[in-house]
mmCIF file of C-alpha atoms and ligand atoms in Angstrom:
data_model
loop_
_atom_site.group_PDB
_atom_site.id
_atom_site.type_symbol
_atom_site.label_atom_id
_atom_site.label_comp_id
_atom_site.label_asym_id
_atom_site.label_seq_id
_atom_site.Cartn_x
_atom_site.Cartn_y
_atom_site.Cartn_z
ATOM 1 C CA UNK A 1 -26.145 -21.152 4.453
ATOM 2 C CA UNK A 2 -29.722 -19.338 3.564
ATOM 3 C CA UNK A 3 -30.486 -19.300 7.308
ATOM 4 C CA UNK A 4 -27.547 -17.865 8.687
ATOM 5 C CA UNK A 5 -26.426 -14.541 6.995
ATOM 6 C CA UNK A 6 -28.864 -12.441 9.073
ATOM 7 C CA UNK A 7 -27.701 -13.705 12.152
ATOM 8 C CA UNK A 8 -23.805 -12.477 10.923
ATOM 9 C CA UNK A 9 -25.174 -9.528 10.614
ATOM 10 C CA UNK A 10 -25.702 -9.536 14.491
ATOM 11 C CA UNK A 11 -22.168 -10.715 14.885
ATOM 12 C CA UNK A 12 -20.989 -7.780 13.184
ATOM 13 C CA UNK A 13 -23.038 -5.174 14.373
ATOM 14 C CA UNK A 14 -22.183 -6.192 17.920
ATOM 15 C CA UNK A 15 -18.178 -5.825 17.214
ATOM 16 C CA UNK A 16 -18.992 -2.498 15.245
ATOM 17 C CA UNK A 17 -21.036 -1.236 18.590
ATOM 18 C CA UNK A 18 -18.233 -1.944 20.905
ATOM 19 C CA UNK A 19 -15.473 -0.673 18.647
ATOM 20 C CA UNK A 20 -17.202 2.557 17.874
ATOM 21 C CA UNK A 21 -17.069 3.365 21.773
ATOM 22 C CA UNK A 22 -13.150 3.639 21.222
ATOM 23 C CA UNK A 23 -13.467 5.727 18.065
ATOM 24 C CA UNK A 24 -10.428 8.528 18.624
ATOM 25 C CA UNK A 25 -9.856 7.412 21.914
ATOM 26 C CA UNK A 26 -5.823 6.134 20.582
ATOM 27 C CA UNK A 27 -6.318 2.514 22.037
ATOM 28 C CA UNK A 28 -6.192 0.957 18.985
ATOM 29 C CA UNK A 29 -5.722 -2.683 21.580
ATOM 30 C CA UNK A 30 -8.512 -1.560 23.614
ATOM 31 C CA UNK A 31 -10.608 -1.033 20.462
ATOM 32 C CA UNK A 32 -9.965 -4.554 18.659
ATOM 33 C CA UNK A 33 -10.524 -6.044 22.328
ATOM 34 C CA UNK A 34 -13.939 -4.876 23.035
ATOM 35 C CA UNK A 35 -14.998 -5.614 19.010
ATOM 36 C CA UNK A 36 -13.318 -9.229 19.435
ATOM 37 C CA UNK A 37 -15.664 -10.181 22.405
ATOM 38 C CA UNK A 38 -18.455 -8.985 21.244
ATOM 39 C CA UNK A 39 -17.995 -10.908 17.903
ATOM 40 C CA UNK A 40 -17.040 -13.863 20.011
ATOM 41 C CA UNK A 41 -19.656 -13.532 22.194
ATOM 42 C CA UNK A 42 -22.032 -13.393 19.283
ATOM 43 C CA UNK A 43 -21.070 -16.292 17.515
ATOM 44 C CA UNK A 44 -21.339 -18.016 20.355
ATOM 45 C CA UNK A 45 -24.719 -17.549 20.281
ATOM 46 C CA UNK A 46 -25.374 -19.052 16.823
ATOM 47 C CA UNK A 47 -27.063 -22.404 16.895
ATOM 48 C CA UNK A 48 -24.142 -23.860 14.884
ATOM 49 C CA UNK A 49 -20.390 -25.111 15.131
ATOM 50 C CA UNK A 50 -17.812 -23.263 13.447
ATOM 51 C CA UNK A 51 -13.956 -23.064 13.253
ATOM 52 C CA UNK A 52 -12.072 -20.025 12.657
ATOM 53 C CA UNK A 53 -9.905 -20.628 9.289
ATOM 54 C CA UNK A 54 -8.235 -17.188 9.050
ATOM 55 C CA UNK A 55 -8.482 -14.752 12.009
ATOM 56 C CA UNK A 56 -6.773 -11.842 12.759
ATOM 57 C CA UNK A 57 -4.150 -9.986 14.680
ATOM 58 C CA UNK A 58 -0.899 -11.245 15.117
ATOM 59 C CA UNK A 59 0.476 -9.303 13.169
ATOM 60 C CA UNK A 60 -0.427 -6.373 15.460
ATOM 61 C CA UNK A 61 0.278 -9.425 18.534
ATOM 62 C CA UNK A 62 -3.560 -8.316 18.740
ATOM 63 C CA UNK A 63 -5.813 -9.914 20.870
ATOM 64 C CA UNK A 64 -7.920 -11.915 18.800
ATOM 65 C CA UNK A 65 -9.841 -14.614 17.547
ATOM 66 C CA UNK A 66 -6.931 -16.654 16.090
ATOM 67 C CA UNK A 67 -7.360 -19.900 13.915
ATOM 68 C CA UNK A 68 -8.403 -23.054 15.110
ATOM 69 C CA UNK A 69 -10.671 -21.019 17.783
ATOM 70 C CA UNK A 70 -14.237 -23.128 17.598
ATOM 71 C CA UNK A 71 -17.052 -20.633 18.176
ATOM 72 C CA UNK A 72 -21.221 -21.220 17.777
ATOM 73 C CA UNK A 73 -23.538 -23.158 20.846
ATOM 74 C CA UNK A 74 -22.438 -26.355 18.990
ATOM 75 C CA UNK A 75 -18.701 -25.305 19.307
ATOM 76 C CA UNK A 76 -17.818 -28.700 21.462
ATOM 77 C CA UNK A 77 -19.055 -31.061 18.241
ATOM 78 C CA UNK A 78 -17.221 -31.319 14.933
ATOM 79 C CA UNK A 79 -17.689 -27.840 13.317
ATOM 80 C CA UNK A 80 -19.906 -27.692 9.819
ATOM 81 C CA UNK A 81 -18.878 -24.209 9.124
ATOM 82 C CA UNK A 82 -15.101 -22.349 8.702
ATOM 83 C CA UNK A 83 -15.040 -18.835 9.595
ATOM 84 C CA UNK A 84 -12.663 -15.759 8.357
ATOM 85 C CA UNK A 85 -13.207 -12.859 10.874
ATOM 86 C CA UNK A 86 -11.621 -9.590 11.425
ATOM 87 C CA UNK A 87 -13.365 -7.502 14.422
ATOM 88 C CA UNK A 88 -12.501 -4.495 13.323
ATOM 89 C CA UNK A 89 -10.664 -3.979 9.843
ATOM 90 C CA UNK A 90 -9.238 -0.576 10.463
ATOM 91 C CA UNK A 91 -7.742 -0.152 13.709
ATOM 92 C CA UNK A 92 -5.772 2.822 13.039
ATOM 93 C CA UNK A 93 -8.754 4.379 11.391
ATOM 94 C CA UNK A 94 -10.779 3.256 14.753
ATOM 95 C CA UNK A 95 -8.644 4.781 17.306
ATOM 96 C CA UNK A 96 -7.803 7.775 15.208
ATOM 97 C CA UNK A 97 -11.459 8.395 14.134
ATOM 98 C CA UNK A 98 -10.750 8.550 10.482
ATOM 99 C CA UNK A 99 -12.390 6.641 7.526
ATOM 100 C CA UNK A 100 -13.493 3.254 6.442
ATOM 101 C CA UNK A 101 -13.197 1.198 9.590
ATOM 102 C CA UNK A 102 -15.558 -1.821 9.922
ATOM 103 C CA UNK A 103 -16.086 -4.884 10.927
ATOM 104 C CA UNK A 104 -16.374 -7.967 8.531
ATOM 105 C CA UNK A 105 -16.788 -11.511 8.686
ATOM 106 C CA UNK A 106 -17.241 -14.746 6.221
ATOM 107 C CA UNK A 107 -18.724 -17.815 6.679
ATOM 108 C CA UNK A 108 -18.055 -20.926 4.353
ATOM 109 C CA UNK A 109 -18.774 -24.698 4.935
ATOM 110 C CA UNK A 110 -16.241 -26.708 6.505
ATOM 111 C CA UNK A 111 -12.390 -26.172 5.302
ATOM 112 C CA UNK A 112 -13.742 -23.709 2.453
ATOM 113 C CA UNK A 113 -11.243 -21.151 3.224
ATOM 114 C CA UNK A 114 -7.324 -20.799 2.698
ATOM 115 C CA UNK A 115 -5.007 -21.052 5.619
ATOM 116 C CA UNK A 116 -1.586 -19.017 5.692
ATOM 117 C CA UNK A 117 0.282 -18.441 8.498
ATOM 118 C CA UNK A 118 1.365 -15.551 5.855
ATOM 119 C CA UNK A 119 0.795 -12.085 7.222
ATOM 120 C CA UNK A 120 0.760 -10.483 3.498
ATOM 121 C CA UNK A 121 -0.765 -10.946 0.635
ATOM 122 C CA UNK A 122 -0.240 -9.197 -2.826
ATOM 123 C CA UNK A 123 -3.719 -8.505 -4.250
ATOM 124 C CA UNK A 124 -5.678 -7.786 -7.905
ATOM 125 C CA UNK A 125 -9.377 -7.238 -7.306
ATOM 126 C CA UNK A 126 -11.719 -5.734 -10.441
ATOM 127 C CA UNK A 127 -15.281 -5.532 -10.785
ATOM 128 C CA UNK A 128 -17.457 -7.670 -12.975
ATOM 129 C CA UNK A 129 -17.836 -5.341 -16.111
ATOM 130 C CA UNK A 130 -13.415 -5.232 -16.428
ATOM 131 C CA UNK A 131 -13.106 -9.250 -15.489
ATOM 132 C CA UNK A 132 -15.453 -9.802 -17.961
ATOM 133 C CA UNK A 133 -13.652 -7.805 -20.827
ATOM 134 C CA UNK A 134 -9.943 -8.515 -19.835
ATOM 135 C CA UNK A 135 -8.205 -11.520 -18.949
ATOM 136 C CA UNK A 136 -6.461 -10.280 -15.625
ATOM 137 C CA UNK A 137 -3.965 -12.373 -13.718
ATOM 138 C CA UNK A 138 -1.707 -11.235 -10.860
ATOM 139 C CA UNK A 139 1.410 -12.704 -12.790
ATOM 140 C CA UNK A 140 1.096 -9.631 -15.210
ATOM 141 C CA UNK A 141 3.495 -7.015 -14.681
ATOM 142 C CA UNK A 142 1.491 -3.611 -13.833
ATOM 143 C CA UNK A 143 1.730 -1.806 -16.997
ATOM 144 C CA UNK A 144 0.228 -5.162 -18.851
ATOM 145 C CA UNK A 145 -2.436 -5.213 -16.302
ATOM 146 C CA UNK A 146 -3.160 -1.254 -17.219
ATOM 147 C CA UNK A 147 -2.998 -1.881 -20.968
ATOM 148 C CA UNK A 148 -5.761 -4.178 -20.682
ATOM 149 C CA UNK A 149 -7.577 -2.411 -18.679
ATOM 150 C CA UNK A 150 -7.695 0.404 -20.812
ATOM 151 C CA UNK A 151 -8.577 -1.388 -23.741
ATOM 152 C CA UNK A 152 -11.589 -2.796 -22.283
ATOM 153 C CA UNK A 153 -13.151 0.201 -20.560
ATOM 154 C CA UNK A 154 -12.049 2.492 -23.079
ATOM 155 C CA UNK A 155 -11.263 5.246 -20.509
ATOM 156 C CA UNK A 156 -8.384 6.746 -17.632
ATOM 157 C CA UNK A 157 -8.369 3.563 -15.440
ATOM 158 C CA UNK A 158 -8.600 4.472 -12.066
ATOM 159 C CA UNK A 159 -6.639 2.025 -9.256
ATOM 160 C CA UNK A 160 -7.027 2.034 -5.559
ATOM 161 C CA UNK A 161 -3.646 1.549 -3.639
ATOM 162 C CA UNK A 162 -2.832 1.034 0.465
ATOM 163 C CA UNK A 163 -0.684 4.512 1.094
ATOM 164 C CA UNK A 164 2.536 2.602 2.242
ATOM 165 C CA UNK A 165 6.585 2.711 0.829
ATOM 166 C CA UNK A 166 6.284 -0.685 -0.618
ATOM 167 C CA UNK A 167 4.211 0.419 -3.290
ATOM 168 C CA UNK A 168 6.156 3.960 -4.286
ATOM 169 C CA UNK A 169 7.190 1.997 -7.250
ATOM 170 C CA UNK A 170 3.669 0.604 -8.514
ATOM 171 C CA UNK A 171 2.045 4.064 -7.910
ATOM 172 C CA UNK A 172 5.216 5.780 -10.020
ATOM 173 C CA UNK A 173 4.250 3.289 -12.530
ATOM 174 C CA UNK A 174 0.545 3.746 -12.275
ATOM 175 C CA UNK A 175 1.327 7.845 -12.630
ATOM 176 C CA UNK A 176 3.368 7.814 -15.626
ATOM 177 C CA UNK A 177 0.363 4.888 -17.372
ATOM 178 C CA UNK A 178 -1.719 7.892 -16.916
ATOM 179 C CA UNK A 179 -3.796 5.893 -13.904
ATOM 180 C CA UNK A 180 -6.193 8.209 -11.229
ATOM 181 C CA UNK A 181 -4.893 6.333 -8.157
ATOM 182 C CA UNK A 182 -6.724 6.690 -5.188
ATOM 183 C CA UNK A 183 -4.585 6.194 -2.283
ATOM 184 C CA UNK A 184 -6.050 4.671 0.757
ATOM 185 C CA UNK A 185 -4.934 4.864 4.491
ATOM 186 C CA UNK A 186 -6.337 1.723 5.398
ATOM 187 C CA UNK A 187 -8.740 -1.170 4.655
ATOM 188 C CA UNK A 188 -8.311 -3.032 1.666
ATOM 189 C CA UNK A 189 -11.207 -5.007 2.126
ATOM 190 C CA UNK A 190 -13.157 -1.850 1.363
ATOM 191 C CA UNK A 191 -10.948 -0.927 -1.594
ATOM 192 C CA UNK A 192 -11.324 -4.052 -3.187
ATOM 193 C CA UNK A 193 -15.066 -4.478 -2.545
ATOM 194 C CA UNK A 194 -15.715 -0.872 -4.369
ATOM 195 C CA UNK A 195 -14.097 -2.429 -7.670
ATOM 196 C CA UNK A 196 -17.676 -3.814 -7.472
ATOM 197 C CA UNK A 197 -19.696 -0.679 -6.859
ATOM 198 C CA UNK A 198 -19.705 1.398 -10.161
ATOM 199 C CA UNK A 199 -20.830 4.200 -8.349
ATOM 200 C CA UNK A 200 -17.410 4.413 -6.382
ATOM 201 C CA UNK A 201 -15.520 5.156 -9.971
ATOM 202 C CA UNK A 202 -12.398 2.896 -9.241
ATOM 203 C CA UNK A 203 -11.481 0.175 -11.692
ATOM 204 C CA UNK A 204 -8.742 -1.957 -9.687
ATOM 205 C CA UNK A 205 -7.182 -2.431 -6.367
ATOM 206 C CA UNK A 206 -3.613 -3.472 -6.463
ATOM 207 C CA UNK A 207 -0.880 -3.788 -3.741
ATOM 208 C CA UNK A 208 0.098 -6.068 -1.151
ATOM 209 C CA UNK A 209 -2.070 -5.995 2.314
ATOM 210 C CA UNK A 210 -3.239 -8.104 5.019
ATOM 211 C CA UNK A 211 -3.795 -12.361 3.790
ATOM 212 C CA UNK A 212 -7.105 -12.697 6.189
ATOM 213 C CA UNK A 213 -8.023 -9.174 4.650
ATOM 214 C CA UNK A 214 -7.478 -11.298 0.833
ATOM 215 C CA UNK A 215 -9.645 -14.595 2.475
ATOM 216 C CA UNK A 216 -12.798 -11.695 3.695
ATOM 217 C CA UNK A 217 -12.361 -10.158 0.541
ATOM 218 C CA UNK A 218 -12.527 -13.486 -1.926
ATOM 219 C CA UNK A 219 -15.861 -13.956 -0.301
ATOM 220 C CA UNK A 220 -16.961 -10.671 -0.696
ATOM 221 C CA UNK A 221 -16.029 -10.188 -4.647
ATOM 222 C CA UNK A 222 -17.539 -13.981 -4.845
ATOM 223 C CA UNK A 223 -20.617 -12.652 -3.476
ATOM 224 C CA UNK A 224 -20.649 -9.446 -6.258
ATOM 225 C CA UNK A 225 -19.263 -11.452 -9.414
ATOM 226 C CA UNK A 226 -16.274 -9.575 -9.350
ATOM 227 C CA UNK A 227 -12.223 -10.755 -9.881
ATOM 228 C CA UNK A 228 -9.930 -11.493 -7.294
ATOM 229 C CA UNK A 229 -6.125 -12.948 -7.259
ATOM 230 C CA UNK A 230 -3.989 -12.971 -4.245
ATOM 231 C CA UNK A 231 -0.052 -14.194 -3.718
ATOM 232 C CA UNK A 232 1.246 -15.090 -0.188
ATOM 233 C CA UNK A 233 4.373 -13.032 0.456
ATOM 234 C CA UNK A 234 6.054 -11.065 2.807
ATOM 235 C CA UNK A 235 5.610 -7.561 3.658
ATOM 236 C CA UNK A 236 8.148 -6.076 1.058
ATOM 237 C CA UNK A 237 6.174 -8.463 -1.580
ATOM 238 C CA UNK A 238 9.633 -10.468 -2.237
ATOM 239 C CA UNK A 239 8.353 -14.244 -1.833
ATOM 240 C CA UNK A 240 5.143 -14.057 -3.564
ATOM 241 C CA UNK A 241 7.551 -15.441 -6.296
ATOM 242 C CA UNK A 242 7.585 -18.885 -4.855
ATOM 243 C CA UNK A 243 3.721 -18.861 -3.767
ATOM 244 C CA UNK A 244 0.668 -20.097 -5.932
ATOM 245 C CA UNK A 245 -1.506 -17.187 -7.481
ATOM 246 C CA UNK A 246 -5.135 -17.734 -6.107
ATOM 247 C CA UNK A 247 -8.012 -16.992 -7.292
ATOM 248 C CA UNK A 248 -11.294 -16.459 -5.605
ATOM 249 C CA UNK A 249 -12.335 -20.537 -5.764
ATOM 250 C CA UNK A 250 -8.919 -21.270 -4.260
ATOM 251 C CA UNK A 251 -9.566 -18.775 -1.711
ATOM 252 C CA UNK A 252 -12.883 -19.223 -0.671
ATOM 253 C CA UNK A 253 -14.410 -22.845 -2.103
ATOM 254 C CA UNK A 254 -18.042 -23.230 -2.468
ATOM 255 C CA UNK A 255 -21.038 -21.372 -1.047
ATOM 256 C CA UNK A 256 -20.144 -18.136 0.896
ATOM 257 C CA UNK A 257 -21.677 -15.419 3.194
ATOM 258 C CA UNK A 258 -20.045 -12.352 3.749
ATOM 259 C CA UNK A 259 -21.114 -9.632 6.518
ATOM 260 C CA UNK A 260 -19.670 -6.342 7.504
ATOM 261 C CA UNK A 261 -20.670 -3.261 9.376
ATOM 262 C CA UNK A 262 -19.402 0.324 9.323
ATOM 263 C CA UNK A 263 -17.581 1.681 12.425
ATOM 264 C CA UNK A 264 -16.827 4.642 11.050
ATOM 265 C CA UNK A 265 -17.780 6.661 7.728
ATOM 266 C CA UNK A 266 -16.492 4.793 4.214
ATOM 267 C CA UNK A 267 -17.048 4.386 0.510
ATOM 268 C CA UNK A 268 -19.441 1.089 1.760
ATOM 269 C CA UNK A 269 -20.760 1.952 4.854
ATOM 270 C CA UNK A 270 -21.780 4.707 7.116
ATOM 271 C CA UNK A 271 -20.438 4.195 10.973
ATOM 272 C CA UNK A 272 -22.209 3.864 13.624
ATOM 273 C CA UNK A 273 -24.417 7.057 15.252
ATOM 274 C CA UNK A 274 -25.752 7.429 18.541
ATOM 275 C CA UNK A 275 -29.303 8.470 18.829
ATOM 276 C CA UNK A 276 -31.741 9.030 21.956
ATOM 277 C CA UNK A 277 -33.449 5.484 20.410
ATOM 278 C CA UNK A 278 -29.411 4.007 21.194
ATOM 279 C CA UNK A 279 -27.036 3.164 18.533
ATOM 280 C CA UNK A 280 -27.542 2.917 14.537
ATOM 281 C CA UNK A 281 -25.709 0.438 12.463
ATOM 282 C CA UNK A 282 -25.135 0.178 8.933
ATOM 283 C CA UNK A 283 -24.690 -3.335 7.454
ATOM 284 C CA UNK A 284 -24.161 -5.032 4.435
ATOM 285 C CA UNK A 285 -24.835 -8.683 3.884
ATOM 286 C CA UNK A 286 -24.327 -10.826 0.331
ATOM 287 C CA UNK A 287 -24.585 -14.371 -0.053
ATOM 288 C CA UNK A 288 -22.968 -16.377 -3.433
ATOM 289 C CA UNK A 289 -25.813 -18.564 -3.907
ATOM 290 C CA UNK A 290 -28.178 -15.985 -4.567
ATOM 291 C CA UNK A 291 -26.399 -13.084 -5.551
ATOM 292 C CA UNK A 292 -28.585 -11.311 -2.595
ATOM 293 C CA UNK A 293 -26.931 -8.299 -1.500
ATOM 294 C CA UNK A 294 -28.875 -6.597 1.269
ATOM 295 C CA UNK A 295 -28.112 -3.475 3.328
ATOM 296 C CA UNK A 296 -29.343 -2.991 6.550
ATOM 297 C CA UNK A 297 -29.952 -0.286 9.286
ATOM 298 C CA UNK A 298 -30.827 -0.926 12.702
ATOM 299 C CA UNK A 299 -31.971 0.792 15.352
ATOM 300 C CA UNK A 300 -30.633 -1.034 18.300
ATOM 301 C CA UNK A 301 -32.441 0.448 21.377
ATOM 302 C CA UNK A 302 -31.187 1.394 24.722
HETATM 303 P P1 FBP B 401 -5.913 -3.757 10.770
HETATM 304 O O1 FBP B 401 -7.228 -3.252 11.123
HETATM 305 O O2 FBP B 401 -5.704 -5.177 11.171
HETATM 306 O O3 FBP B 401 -4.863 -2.822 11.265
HETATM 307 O O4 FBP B 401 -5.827 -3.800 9.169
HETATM 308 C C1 FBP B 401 -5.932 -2.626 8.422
HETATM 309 C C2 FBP B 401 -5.211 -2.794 7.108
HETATM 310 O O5 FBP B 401 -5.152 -1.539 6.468
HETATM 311 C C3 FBP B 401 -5.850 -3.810 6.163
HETATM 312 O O6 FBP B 401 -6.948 -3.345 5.475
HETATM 313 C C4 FBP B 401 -4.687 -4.132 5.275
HETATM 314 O O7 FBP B 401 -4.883 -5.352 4.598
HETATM 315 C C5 FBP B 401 -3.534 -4.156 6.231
HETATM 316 O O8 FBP B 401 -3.891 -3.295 7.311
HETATM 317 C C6 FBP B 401 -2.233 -3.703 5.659
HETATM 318 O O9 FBP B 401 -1.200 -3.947 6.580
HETATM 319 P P2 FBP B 401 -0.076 -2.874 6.955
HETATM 320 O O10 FBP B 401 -0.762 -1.753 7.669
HETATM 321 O O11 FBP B 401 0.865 -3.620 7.817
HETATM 322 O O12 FBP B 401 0.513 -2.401 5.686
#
């Protein structure tokens, strides 16, 4: 996969360039529209075959890139590679010009990736320091997940949390455990990755959010060393009680790339500025076999 993760870059910065054009316009369609051809139209330039695994949108009934979708300038051969895309993670953000809105992508070798025709998926991410000195598992009720938590870090455990109803009771629990929960708007991709980043100071991301958001993410954490679990179930959370627990192998098997670029401002990633030398992009690109995590700016020119 060596060859390939600078050209997802490309096909990420091109989706991030067209969304950015809608930033606050309210046309959060129009916005995942313009990303989704560009990324389509940029894979399609990659000397490869790929097939989507996990795409995005119909949750929204988006426009998208859905699975089964065969993309690259190989596309009419038997794919090599699966894909899990999502042109812009953080529409709302997008058209309402607020935080953390990018655009990601994975890349794994043929049938590597999960498949749900699940919209949700209840989520556990930590970084590597906390996975290495807890045993963590999704099937632990919150307060045992805190316990340990605290135990190994040996300080006020901080979680990051989606800002919906469905979780009122896991942040009441969270509160009276003594957590610092950071609640997010959007973008759980992002929340999960900065379990990873010590410099973002949160410990754990728990909740229930998008399942291609959970596929983008395994790759991502697989990529960083750190721990993910995710649980197919519906929006409420009530049948991830009947679906397996996965963890990031399950999710993502074998070698990964992951790729994302900032649309607008976030914990990872700045969004993208206009200059008189054209647009600048922020990017960050990790691949599992290496560990390589690179970040990227580029100037993109008239
Ligand atoms: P979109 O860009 O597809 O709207 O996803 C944003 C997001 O916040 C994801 O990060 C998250 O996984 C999902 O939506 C949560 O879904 P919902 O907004 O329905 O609770």
């Amino acid at each position: 996969l060596k060859n390939l993760h600078l050209d997802l870059v490309r096909v990420t910065e091109g989706a991030a360039i067209a969304a950015s054009k809608w930033v606050g316009s309210g046309e959060k369609e129009l916005a995942d529209k313009f990303a989704t051809e560009a990324m389509r139209k940029r894979l399609n330039r990659m000397d490869f075959s790929a097939i989507v695994s996990i795409g995005e949108g119909v949750k929204d009934n988006s426009f998208g890139i859905f699975r089964g979708e065969k993309l690259g300038i190989l596309r009419d051969k038997e794919e090599d590679f699966c894909l899990a895309i999502d042109p812009i993670e953080g529409t709302t953000p997008t058209s309402k010009g607020g935080y953390e809105a990018m655009s990601v992508i994975a890349l794994g070798k043929k049938n590597a990736f999960y498949q749900t025709d699940q919209f949700y998926m209840h989520k556990l991410a930590a970084g590597e320091e906390l996975a290495q000195a807890a045993r963590l598992s999704l099937s632990d009720p919150v307060h045992t997940t805190i316990e340990k938590a605290k135990i190994a870090l040996q300080k006020q455990v901080t979680v990051c949390v989606l800002d919906r109803d469905r979780h009122d009771e896991l942040v009441a629990t969270l509160r009276e455990m003594g957590c610092r929960v950071f609640l997010i708007s959007d973008c759980d991709v992002s929340g999960c990755i900065s379990t990873c980043m010590p410099e973002s100071g949160i410990d754990l991301y728990m909740g229930i959010g998008g399942a291609p958001e959970a596929v983008i993410t395994a790759a991502a954490l697989k990529c960083m060393g750190g721990f993910f679990q995710a649980q197919a179930c519906d929006r409420s959370g009530q049948a991830g009680a009947i679906a397996d627990i996965l963890g990031i192998e399950r999710l993502v098997s074998g070698p990964t790339i992951f790729a994302a670029t900032g649309i607008t401002d976030g914990k990872l990633l700045k969004g993208v500025r206009y200059t008189s030398k054209g647009p600048v992009t922020h990017s960050l690109t990790m691949r599992s076999e290496s560990g390589t995590i690179r970040k990227i700016e580029t100037i993109h020119g008239n």
